[in-house]
Short mmCIF file of C-alpha atoms and ligand atoms in Angstrom, two decimals:
data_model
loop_
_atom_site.label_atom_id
_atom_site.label_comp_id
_atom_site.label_asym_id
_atom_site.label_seq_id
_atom_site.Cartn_x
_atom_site.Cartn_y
_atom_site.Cartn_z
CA UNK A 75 39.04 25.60 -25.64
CA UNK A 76 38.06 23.69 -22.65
CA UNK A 77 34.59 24.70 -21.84
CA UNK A 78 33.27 24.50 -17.73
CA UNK A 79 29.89 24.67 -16.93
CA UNK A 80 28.33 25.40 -13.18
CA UNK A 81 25.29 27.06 -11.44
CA UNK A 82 27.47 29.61 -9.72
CA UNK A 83 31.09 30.57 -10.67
CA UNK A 84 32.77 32.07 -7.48
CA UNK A 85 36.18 34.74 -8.35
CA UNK A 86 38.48 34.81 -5.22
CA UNK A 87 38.72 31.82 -2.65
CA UNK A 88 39.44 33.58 0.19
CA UNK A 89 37.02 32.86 3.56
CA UNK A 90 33.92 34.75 2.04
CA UNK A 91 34.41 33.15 -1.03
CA UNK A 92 34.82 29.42 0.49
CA UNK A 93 32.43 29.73 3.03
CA UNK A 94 30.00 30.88 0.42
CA UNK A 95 31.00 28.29 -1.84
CA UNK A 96 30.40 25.63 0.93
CA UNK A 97 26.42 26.90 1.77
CA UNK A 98 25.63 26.82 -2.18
CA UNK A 99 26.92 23.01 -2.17
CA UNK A 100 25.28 21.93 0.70
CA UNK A 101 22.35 23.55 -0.74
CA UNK A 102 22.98 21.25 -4.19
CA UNK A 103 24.66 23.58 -6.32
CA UNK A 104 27.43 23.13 -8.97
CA UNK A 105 30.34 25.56 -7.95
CA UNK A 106 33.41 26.32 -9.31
CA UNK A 107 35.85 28.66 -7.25
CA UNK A 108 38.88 30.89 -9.45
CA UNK A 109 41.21 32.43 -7.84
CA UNK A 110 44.40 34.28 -9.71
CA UNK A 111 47.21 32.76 -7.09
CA UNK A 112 46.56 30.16 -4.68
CA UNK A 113 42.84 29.70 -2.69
CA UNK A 114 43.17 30.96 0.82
CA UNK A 115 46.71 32.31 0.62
CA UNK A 116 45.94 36.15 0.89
CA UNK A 117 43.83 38.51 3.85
CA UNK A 118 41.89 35.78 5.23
CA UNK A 119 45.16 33.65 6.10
CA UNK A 120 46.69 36.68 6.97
CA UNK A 121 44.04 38.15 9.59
CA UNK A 122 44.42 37.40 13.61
CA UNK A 123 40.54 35.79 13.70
CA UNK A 124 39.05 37.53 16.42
CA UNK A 125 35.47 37.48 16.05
CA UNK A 126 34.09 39.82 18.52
CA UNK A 127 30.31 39.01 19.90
CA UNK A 128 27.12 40.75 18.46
CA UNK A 129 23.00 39.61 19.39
CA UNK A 130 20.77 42.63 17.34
CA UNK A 131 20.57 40.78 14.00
CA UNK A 132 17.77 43.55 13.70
CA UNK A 133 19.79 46.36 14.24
CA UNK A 134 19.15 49.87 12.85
CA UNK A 135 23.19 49.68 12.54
CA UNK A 136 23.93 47.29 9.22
CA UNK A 137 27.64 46.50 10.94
CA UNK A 138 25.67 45.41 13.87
CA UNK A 139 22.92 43.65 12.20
CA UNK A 140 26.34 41.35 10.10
CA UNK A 141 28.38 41.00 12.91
CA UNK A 142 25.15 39.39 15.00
CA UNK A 143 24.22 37.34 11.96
CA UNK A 144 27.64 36.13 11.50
CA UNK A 145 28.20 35.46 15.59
CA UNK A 146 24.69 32.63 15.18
CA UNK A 147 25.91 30.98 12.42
CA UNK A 148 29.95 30.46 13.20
CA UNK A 149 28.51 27.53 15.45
CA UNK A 150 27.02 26.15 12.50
CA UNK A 151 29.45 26.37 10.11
CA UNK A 152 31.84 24.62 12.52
CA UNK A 153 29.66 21.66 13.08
CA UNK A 154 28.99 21.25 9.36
CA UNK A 155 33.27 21.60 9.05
CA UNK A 156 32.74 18.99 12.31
CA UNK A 157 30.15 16.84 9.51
CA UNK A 158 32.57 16.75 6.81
CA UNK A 159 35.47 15.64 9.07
CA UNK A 160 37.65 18.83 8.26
CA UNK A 161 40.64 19.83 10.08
CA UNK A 162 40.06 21.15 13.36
CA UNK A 163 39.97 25.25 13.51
CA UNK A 164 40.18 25.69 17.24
CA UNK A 165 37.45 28.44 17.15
CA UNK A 166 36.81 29.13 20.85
CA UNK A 167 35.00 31.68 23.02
CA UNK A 168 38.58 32.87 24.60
CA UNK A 169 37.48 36.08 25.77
CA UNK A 170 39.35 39.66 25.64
CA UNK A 171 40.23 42.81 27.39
CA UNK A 172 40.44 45.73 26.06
CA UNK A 173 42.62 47.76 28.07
CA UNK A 174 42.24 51.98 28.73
CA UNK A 175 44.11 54.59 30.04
CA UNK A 176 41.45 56.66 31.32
CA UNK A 177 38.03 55.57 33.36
CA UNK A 178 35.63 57.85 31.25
CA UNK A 179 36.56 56.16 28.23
CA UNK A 180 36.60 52.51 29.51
CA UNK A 181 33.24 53.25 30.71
CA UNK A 182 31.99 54.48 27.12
CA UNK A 183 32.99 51.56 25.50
CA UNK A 184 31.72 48.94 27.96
CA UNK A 185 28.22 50.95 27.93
CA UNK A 186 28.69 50.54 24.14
CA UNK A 187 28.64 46.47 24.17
CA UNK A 188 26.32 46.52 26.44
CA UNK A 189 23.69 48.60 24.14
CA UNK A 190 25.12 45.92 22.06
CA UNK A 191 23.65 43.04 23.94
CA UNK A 192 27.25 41.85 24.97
CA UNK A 193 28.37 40.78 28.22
CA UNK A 194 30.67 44.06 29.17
CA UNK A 195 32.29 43.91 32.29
CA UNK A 196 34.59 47.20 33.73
CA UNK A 197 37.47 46.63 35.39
CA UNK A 198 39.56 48.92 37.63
CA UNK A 199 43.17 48.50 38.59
CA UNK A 200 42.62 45.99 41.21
CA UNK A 201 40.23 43.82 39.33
CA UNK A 202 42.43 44.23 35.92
CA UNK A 203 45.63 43.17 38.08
CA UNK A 204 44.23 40.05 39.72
CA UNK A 205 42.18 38.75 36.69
CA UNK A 206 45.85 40.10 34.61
CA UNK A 207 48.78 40.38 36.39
CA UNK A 208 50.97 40.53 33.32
CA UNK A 209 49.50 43.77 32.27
CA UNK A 210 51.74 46.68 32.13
CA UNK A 211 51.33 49.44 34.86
CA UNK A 212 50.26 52.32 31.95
CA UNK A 213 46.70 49.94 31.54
CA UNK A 214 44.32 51.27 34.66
CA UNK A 215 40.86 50.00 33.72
CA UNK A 216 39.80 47.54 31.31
CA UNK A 217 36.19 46.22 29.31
CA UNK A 218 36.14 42.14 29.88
CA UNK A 219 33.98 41.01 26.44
CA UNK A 220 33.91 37.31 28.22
CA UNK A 221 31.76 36.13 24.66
CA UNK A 222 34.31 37.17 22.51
CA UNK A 223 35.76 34.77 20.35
CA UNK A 224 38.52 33.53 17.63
CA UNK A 225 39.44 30.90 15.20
CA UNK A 226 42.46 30.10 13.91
CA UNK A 227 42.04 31.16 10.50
CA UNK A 228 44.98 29.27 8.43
CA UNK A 229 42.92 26.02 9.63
CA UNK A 230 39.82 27.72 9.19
CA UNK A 231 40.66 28.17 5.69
CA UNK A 232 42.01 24.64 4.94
CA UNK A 233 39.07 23.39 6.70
CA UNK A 234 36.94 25.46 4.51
CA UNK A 235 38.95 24.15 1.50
CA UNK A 236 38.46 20.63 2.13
CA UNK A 237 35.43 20.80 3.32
CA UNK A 238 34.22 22.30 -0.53
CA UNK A 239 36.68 19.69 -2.03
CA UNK A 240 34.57 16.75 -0.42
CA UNK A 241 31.34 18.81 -1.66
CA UNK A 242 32.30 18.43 -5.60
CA UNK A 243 32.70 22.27 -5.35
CA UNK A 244 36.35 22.52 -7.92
CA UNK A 245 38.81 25.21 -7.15
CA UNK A 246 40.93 26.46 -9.83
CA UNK A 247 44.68 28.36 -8.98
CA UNK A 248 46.71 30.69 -11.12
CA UNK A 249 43.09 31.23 -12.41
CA UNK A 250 42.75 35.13 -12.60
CA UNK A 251 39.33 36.52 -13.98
CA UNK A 252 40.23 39.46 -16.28
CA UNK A 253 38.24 42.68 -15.88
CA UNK A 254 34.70 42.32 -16.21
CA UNK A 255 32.78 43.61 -19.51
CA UNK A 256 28.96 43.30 -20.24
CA UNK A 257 29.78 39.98 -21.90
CA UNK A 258 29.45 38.48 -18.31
CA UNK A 259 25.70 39.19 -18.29
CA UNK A 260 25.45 36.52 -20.86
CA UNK A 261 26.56 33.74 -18.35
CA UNK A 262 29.52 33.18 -20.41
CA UNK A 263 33.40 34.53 -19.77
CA UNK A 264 36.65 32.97 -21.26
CA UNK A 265 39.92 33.18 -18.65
CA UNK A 266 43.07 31.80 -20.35
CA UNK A 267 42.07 28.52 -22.55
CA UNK A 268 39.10 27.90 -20.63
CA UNK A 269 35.47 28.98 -21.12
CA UNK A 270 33.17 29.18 -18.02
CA UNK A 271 29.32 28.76 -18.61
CA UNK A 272 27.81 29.73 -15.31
CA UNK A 273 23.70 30.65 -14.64
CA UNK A 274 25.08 33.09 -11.45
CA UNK A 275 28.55 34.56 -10.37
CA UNK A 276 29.86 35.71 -7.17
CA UNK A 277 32.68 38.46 -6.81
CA UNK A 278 34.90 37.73 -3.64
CA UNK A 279 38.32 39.33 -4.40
CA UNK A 280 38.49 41.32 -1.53
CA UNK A 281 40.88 43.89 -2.07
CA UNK A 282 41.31 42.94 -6.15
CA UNK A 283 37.87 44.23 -6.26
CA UNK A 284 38.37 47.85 -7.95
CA UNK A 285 40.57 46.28 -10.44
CA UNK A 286 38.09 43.66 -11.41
CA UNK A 287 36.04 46.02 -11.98
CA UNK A 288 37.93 48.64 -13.96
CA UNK A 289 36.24 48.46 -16.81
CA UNK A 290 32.44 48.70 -15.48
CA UNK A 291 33.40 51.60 -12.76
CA UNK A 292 37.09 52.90 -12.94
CA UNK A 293 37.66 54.09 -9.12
CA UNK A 294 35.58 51.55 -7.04
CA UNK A 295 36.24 52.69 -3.40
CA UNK A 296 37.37 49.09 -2.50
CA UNK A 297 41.38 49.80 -1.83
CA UNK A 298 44.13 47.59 0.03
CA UNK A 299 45.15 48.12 2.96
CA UNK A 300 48.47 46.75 4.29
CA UNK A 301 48.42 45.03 8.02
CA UNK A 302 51.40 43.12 9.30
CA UNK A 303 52.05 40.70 12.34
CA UNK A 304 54.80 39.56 14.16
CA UNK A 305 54.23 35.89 15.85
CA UNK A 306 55.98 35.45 18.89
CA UNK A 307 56.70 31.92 20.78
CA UNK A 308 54.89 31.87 24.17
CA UNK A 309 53.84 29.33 26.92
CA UNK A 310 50.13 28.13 26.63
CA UNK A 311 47.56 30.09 28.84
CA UNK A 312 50.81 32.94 29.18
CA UNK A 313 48.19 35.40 27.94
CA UNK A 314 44.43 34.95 30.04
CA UNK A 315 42.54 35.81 26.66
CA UNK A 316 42.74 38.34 23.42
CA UNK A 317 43.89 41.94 24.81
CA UNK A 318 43.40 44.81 22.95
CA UNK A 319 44.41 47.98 22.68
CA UNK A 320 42.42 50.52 20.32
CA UNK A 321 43.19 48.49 16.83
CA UNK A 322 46.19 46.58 18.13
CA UNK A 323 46.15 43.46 19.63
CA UNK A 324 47.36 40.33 21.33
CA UNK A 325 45.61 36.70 20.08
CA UNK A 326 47.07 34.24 21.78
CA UNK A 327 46.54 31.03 20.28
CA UNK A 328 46.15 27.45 22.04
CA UNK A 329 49.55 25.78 21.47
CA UNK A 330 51.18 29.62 23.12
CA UNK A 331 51.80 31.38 19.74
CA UNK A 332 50.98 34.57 20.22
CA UNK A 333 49.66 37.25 17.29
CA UNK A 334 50.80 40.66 17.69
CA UNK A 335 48.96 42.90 15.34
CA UNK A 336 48.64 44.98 13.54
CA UNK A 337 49.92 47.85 11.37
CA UNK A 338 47.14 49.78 8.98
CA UNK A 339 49.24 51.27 6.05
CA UNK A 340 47.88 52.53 2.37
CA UNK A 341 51.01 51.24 -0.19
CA UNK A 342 48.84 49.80 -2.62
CA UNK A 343 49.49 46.19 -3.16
CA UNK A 344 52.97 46.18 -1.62
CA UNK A 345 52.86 43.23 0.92
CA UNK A 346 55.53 42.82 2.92
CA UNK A 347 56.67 43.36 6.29
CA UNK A 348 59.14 46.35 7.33
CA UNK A 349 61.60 46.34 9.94
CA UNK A 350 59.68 49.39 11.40
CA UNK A 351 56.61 48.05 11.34
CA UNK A 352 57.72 44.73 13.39
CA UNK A 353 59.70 47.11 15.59
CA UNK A 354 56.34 49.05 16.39
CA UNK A 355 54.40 46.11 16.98
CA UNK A 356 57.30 44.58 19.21
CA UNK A 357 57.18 47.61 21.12
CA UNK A 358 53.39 47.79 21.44
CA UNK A 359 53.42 44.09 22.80
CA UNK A 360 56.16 45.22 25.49
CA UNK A 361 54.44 47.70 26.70
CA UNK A 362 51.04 45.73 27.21
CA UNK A 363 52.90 42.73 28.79
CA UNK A 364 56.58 43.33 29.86
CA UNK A 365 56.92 39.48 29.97
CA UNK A 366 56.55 39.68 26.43
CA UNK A 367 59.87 41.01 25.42
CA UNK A 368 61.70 38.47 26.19
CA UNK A 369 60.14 35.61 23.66
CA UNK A 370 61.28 34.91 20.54
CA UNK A 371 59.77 36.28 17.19
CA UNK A 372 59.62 33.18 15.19
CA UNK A 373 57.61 34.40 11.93
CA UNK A 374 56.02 37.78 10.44
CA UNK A 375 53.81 38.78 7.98
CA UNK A 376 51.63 41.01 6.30
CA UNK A 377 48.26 41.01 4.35
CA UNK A 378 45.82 43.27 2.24
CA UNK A 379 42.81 44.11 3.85
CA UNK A 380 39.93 45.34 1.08
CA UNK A 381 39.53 49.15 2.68
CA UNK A 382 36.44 50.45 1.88
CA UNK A 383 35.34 54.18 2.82
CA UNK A 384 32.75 53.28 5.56
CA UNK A 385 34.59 49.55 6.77
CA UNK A 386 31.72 47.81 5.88
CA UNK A 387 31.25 45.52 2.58
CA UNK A 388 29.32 45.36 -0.12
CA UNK A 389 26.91 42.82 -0.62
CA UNK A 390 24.28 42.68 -2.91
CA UNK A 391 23.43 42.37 -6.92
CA UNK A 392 25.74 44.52 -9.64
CA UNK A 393 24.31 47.59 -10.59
CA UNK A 394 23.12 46.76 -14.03
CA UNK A 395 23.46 42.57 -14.02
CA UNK A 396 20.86 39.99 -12.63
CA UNK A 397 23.17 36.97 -12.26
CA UNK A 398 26.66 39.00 -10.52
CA UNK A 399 26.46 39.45 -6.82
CA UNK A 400 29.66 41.26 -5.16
CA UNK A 401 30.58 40.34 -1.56
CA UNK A 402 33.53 42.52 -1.16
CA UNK A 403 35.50 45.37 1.08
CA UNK A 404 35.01 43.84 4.82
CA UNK A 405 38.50 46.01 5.79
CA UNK A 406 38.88 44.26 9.46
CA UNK A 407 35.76 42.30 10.26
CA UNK A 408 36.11 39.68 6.72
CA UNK A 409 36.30 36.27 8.73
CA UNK A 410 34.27 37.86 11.73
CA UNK A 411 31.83 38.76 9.40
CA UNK A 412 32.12 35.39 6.76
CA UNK A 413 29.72 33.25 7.88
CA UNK A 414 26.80 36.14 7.31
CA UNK A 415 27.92 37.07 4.30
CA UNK A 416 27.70 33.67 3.09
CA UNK A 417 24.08 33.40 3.79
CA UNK A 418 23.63 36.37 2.50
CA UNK A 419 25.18 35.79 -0.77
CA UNK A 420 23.91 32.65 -0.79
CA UNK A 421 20.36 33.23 -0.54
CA UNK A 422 20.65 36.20 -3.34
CA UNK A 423 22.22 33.88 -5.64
CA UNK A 424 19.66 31.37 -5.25
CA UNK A 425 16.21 33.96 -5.48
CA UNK A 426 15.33 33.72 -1.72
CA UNK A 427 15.07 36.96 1.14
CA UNK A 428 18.36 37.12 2.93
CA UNK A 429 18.25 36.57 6.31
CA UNK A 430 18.64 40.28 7.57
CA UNK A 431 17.63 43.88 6.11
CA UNK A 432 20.85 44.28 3.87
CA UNK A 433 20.24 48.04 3.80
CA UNK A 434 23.79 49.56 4.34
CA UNK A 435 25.45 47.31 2.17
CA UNK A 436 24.88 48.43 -1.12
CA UNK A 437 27.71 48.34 -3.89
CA UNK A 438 26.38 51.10 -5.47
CA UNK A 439 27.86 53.41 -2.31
CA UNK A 440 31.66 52.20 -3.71
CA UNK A 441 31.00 52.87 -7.25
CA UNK A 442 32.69 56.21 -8.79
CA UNK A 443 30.32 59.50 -8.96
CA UNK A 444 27.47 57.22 -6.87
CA UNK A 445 25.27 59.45 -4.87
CA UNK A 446 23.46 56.72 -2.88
CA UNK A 447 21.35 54.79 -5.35
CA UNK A 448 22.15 54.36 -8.98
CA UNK A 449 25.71 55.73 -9.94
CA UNK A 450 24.73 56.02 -13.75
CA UNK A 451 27.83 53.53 -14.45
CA UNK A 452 27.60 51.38 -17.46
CA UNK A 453 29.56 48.57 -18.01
CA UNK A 454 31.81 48.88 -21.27
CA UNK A 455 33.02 46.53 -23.62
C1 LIG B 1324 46.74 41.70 9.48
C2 LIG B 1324 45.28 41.46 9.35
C3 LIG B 1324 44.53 41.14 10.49
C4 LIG B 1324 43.16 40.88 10.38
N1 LIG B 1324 42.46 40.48 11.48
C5 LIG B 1324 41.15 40.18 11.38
C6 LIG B 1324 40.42 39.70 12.49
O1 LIG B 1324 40.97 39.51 13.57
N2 LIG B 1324 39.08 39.44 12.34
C7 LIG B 1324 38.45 39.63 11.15
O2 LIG B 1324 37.25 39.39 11.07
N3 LIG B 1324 39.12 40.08 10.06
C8 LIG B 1324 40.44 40.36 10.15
N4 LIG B 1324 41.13 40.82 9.06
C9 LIG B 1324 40.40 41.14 7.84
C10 LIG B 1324 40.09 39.90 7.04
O3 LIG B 1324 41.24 39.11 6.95
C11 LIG B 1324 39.57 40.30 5.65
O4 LIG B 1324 38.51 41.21 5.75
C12 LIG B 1324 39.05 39.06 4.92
O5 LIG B 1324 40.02 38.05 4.95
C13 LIG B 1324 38.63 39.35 3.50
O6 LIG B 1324 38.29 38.09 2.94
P1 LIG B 1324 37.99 37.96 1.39
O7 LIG B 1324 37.62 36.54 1.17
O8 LIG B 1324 36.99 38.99 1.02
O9 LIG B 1324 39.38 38.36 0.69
P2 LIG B 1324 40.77 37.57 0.54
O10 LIG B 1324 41.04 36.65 1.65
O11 LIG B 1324 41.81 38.59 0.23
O12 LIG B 1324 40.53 36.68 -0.74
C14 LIG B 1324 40.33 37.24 -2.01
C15 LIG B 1324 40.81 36.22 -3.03
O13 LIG B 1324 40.45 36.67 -4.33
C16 LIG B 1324 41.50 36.34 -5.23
N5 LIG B 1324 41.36 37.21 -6.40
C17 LIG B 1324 41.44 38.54 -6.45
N6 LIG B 1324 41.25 39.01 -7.70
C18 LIG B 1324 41.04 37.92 -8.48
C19 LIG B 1324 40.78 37.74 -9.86
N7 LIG B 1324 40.73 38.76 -10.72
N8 LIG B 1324 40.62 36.46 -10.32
C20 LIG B 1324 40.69 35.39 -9.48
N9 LIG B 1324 40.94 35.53 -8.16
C21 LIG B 1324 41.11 36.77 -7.66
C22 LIG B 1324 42.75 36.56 -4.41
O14 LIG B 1324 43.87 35.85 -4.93
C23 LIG B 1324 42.31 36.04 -3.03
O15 LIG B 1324 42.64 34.67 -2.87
C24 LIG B 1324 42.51 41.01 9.12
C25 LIG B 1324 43.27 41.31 7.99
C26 LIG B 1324 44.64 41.51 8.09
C27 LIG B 1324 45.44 41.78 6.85
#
């Protein structure tokens, strides 16, 4: 048996997984990254990488207090990507619109990014049409969030994975950790012919989560949640910035690919596209922009967010270890929200005082018959 040693042992290399992976080697420590299929191939490739502005990172909201976290530190995880000489993730503060129907509402929502700290502007039909004069006539008033922002997240990720390459950080594929018993509070856990020896281990499976933990708390709330795309072939600048509608959306990227997304479906780990789901999203991206019907679809796809009851993740220590921290179950916000919940994790793994109140984050809300604190749940052999 080949036996591994390393301060922290990281299961899943997806973008909280990497990006965490990347602040513990900077920092000096030995990682090694599992992951059962490829690193980076699953949610956080999948995802359209909006990343949607926040400035209370002392919030009484926890999703609030994240999101702001996160939206300080994507500039500095770029530059140290920018340090390392990584591939080039074209993040960029592109802007969106998010389109209404009816005044009252676009009003509610532009008071609520404002309470935010966000730059909310409200548009009417005039404004809309001269700022966008490919929007379809059943959009009347939009919210312009001019600080929103996105990255292109397959990049991202490879960036990410090079980045931890270059840092000694090793990343193992076809690597899947088996359900975790008590034995892993020993710092010791065997997966195939290979022993890991680890002083602190990180759980980033995203939507793998509940099944990785089977054993310890049959039915943790983490559960997958199918979204698809459909990529269409546009002109650069055809699209002025991100438009949104409610939770679909239209990312147009720099070289005129544009994301249409996406569908929210609960078929377990089933993760392919459907003709109807394409169809729907084809439709939806019609109807915003009529210009749009008339490009070609060149690719489609679909990924498994980690659904968790309230959308937010858990972050924090296992109930009932001192060396397993869980970062898990950020539904839509996982890439948005990486770069926070890499400090985060980071800092917990390594003794120190996160950098915001992680109240609201708890694992112990996901685990079966928890009432808010301790759930009772013992891990079993
Ligand atoms: C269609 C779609 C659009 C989205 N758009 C956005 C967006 O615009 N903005 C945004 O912020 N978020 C978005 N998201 C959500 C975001 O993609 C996810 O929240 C995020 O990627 C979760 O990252 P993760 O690292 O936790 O999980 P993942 O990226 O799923 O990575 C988990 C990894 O763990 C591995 N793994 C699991 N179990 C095991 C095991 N037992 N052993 C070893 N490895 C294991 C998996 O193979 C995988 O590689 C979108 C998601 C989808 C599907």
């Amino acid at each position: 048996m080949v036996v591994q040693t390393c301060d922290v042992l990281i299961v899943g290399a997806g973008v909280n997984g990497l990006t965490t992976a990347l602040q513990l080697a900077i920092r000096g420590a030995t990682v090694i990254i599992v992951d059962q299929t490829s690193p980076a191939q699953q949610a956080s490739w999948a995802g359209a990488g909006m990343l949607p502005p926040g400035f209370r990172t002392t919030s009484e909201s926890a999703e609030l207090r994240l999101r702001s976290l996160s939206c300080q530190l994507w500039p500095a995880v770029n530059r140290q990507l920018q340090e390392l000489q990584c591939l080039d993730n074209e993040f960029v503060q592109c802007g969106a619109m998010l389109l209404f129907q009816r005044y009252d509402e676009a009003q509610r929502e532009a008071h609520k990014w404002q309470q935010d700290g966000a730059v909310a502007e409200l548009h009417d039909v005039r404004s809309l049409q001269s700022r966008c004069p490919q929007i379809g006539p059943a959009w009347q008033f939009a919210v312009e969030l001019p600080e929103q922002a996105q990255v292109r997240n397959p990049r991202h990720l490879k960036s990410l994975l090079e980045a931890c390459r270059r840092l000694g950080v090793q990343i193992l594929s076809d690597c899947a950790c088996p359900p975790l018993t008590k034995q892993i509070s020993s710092g010791r856990i065997e997966i195939g012919e290979q022993r890991f020896e680890f002083q602190k281990m990180l759980l980033c499976c995203g939507a793998w989560i509940s099944e990785l933990l089977s054993r310890y708390s049959p039915g943790f709330a983490v559960q997958p949640v199918r979204g698809q795309i459909a990529q269409l072939r546009g002109a650069p600048d055809l699209l002025p910035c991100i438009l949104e509608v409610g939770r679909r959306y239209l990312v147009p990227r720099q070289d005129g690919l544009i994301l249409v997304g996406s569908t929210e479906e609960h078929v377990g780990f089933q993760c392919e596209t459907t003709e109807q789901g394409v169809q729907e999203l084809l439709r939806f991206a019609a109807d915003v922009v009529p210009e749009l019907a008339g490009l070609p679809l060149v690719h489609q796809w679909a990924g498994l967010r980690p659904g968790s009851p309230d959308e937010l993740p858990a972050i924090g220590f296992l109930p009932g270890f001192e060396n397993v921290v869980i970062a898990c179950g950020h539904f839509r916000s996982g890439l948005q929200m990486s770069p926070g919940t890499a400090a985060i994790a980071s800092a917990l793994l390594c003794g120190e005082t996160p950098p915001i109140e992680i109240t609201g984050f708890e694992p112990e809300r996901f685990l079966a018959n928890a009432e808010g604190t301790s759930s009772g749940s013992v891990p079993v052999e």
